[in-house]
CSV table of C-alpha atoms in Angstrom, one decimal:
chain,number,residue,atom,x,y,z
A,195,UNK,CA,0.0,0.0,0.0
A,196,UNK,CA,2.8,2.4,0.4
A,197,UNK,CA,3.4,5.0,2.5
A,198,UNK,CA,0.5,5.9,5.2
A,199,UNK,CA,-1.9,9.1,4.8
A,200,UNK,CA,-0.9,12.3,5.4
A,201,UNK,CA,-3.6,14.9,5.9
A,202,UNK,CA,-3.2,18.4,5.0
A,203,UNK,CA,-5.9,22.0,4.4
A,204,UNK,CA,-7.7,21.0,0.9
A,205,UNK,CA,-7.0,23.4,-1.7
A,206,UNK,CA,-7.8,24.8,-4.9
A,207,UNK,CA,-5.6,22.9,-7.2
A,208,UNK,CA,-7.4,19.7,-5.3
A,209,UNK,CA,-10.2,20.1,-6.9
A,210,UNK,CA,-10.1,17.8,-9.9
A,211,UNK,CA,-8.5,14.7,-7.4
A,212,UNK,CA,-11.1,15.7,-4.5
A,213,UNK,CA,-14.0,15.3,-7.4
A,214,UNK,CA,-12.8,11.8,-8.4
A,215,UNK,CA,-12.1,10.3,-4.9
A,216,UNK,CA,-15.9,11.3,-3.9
A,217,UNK,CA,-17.2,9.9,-7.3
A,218,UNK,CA,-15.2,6.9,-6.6
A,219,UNK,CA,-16.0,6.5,-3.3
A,220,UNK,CA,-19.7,6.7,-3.9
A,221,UNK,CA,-19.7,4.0,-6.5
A,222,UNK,CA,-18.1,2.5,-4.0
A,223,UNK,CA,-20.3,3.0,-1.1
A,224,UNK,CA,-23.5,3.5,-2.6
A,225,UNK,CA,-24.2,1.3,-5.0
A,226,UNK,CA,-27.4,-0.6,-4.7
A,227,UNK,CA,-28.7,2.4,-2.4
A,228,UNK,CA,-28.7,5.1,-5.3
A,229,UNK,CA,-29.1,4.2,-8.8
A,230,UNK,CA,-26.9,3.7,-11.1
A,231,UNK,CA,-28.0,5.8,-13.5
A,232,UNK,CA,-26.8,8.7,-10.9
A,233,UNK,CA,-23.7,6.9,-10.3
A,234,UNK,CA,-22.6,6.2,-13.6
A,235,UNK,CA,-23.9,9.7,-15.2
A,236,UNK,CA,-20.3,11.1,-17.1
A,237,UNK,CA,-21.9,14.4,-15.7
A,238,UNK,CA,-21.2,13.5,-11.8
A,239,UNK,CA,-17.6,14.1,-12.1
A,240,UNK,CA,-18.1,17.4,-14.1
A,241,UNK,CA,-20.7,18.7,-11.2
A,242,UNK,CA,-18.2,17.1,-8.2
A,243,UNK,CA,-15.4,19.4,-9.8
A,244,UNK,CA,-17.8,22.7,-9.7
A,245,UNK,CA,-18.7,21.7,-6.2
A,246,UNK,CA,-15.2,21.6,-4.9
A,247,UNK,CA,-14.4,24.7,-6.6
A,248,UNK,CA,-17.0,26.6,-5.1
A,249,UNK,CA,-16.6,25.1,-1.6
A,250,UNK,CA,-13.4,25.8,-1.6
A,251,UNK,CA,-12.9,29.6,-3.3
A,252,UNK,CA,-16.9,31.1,-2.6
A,253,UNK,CA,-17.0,33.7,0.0
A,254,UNK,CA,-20.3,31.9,1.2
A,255,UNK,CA,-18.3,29.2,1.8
A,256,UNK,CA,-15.4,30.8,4.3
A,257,UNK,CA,-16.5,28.8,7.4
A,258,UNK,CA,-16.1,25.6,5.9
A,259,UNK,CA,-13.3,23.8,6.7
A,260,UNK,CA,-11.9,21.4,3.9
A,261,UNK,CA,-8.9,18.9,4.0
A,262,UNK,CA,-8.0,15.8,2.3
A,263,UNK,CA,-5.8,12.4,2.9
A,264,UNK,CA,-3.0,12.3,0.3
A,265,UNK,CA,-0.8,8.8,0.2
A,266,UNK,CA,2.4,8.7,-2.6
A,267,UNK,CA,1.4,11.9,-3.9
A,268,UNK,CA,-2.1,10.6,-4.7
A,269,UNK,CA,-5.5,12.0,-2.9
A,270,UNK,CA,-7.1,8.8,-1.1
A,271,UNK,CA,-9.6,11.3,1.3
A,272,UNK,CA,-11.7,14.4,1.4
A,273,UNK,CA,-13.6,15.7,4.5
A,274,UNK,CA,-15.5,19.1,5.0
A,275,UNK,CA,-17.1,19.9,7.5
A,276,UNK,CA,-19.7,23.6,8.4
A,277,UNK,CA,-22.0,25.6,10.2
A,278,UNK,CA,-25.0,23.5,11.0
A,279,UNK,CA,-27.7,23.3,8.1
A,280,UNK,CA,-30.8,22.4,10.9
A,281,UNK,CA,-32.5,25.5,11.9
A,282,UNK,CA,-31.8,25.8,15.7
A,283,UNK,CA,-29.6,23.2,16.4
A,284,UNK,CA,-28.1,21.7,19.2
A,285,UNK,CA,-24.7,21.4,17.7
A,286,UNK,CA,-22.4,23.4,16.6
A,287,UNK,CA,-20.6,22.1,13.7
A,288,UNK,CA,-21.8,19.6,10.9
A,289,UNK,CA,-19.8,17.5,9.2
A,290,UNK,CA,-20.7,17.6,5.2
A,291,UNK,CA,-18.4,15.1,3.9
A,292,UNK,CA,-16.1,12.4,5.0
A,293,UNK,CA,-14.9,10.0,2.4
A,294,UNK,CA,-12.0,7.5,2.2
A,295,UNK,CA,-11.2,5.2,-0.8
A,296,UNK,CA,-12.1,1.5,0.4
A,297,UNK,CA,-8.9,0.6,-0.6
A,298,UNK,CA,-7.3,3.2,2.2
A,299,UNK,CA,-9.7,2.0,4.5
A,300,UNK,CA,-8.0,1.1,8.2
A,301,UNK,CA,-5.1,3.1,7.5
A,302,UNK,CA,-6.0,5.9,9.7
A,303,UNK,CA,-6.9,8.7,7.1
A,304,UNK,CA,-10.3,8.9,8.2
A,305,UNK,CA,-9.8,9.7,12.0
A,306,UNK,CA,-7.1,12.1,10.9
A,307,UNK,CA,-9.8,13.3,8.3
A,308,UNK,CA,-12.5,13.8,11.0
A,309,UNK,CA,-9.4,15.5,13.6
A,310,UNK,CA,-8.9,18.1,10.9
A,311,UNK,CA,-12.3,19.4,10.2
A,312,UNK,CA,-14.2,18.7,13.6
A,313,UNK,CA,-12.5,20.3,16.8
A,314,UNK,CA,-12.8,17.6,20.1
A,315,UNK,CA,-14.5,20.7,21.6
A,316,UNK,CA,-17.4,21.0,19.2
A,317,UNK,CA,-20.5,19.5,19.3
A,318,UNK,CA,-21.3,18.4,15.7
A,319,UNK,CA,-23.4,16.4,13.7
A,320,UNK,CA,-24.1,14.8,10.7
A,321,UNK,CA,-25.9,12.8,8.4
A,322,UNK,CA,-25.1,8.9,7.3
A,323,UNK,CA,-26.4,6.3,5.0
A,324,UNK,CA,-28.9,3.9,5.6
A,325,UNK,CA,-27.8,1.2,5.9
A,326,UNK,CA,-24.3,1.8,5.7
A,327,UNK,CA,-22.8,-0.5,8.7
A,328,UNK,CA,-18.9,0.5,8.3
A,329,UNK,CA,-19.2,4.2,8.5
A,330,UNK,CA,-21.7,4.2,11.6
A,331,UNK,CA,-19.8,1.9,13.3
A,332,UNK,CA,-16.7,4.3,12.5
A,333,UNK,CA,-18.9,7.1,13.8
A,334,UNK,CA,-19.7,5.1,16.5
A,335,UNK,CA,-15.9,4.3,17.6
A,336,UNK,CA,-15.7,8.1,17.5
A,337,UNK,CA,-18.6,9.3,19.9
A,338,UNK,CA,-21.1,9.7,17.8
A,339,UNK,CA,-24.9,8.5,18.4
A,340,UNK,CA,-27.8,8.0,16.3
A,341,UNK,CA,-30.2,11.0,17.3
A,342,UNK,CA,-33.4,9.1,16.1
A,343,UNK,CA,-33.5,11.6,13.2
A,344,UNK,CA,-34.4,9.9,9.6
A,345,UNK,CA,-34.6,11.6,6.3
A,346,UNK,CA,-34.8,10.6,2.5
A,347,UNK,CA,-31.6,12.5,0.5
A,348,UNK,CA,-32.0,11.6,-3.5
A,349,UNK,CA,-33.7,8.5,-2.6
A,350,UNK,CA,-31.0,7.5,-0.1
A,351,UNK,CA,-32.3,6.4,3.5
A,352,UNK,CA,-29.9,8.8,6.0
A,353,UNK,CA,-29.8,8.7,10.1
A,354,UNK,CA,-28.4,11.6,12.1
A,355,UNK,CA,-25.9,11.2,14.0
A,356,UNK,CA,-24.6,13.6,17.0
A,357,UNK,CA,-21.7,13.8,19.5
A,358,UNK,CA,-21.3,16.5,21.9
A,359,UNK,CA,-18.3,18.0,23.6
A,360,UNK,CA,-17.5,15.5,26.0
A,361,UNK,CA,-17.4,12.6,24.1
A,362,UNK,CA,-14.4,11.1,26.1
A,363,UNK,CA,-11.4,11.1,24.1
């Protein structure tokens, strides 16, 4: 496998890798619980890459925080993470996106993923695929509970998730 993830502030000339790990990763992950139609549009990439380009240069954008996972020169990890999207909320911070490629899976990049975009002192929460039994059990490991919270997300079944400040690190 090589050398093990370093992770590092995402930037600008990121954007085309950080487009193809999430399209990747969500063929990955989500196939069978989105169709493939939306997976395998030639478009996705294309509207990944103007994602990323506004999340990471749009002044509505500035209290984001981005990073990715890079292994042998090669991006393997993308996380970003925001002010909450729930009206009112409880928590603080919200974490958007957190994405490893399965083949980088267990080599810590997505703790050090979560550790660059989520402060210990936060309370933050986010949404998660269901089902999708590896990443709630890796929210799990890292404080997070399911909030009982259940919505529908381009026909993808998604649980809440929240961990507050003292989640006993």
């Amino acid at each position: 496998m090589g050398s093990a993830p370093t992770v590092r502030p995402a930037r600008v000339e990121d954007v085309a890798q950080m487009a193809r790990v999430i399209v990747r990763c969500w063929q990955e992950t989500y196939r069978g619980l989105m169709t493939d139609e939306v997976l395998d549009d030639p478009g996705l990439l294309v509207a990944r890459e103007r994602f990323w380009s506004a999340a990471l240069t749009d002044e509505r954008y500035r209290e984001n925080r981005a990073a990715v996972a890079v292994r042998d020169g090669e991006l393997v990890g993308v996380a970003m993470s925001g002010p909450p999207l729930e009206a009112a909320p409880e928590w603080t911070r919200q974490l958007y996106v957190l994405y490893v490629l399965a083949a980088d899976h267990g080599t810590g990049a997505g703790p050090a993923l979560l550790e660059a975009v989520v402060d210990p002192e936060e309370s933050v929460a986010l949404w998660v695929a269901d089902p999708n039994p590896r990443a709630q059990a890796f929210y799990r490991k890292h404080g997070f509970v399911a909030d009982g919270a259940v919505q529908v997300e381009g026909g993808v079944r998604e649980i809440r998730m929240v961990r507050g400040t003292s989640h006993g690190r």
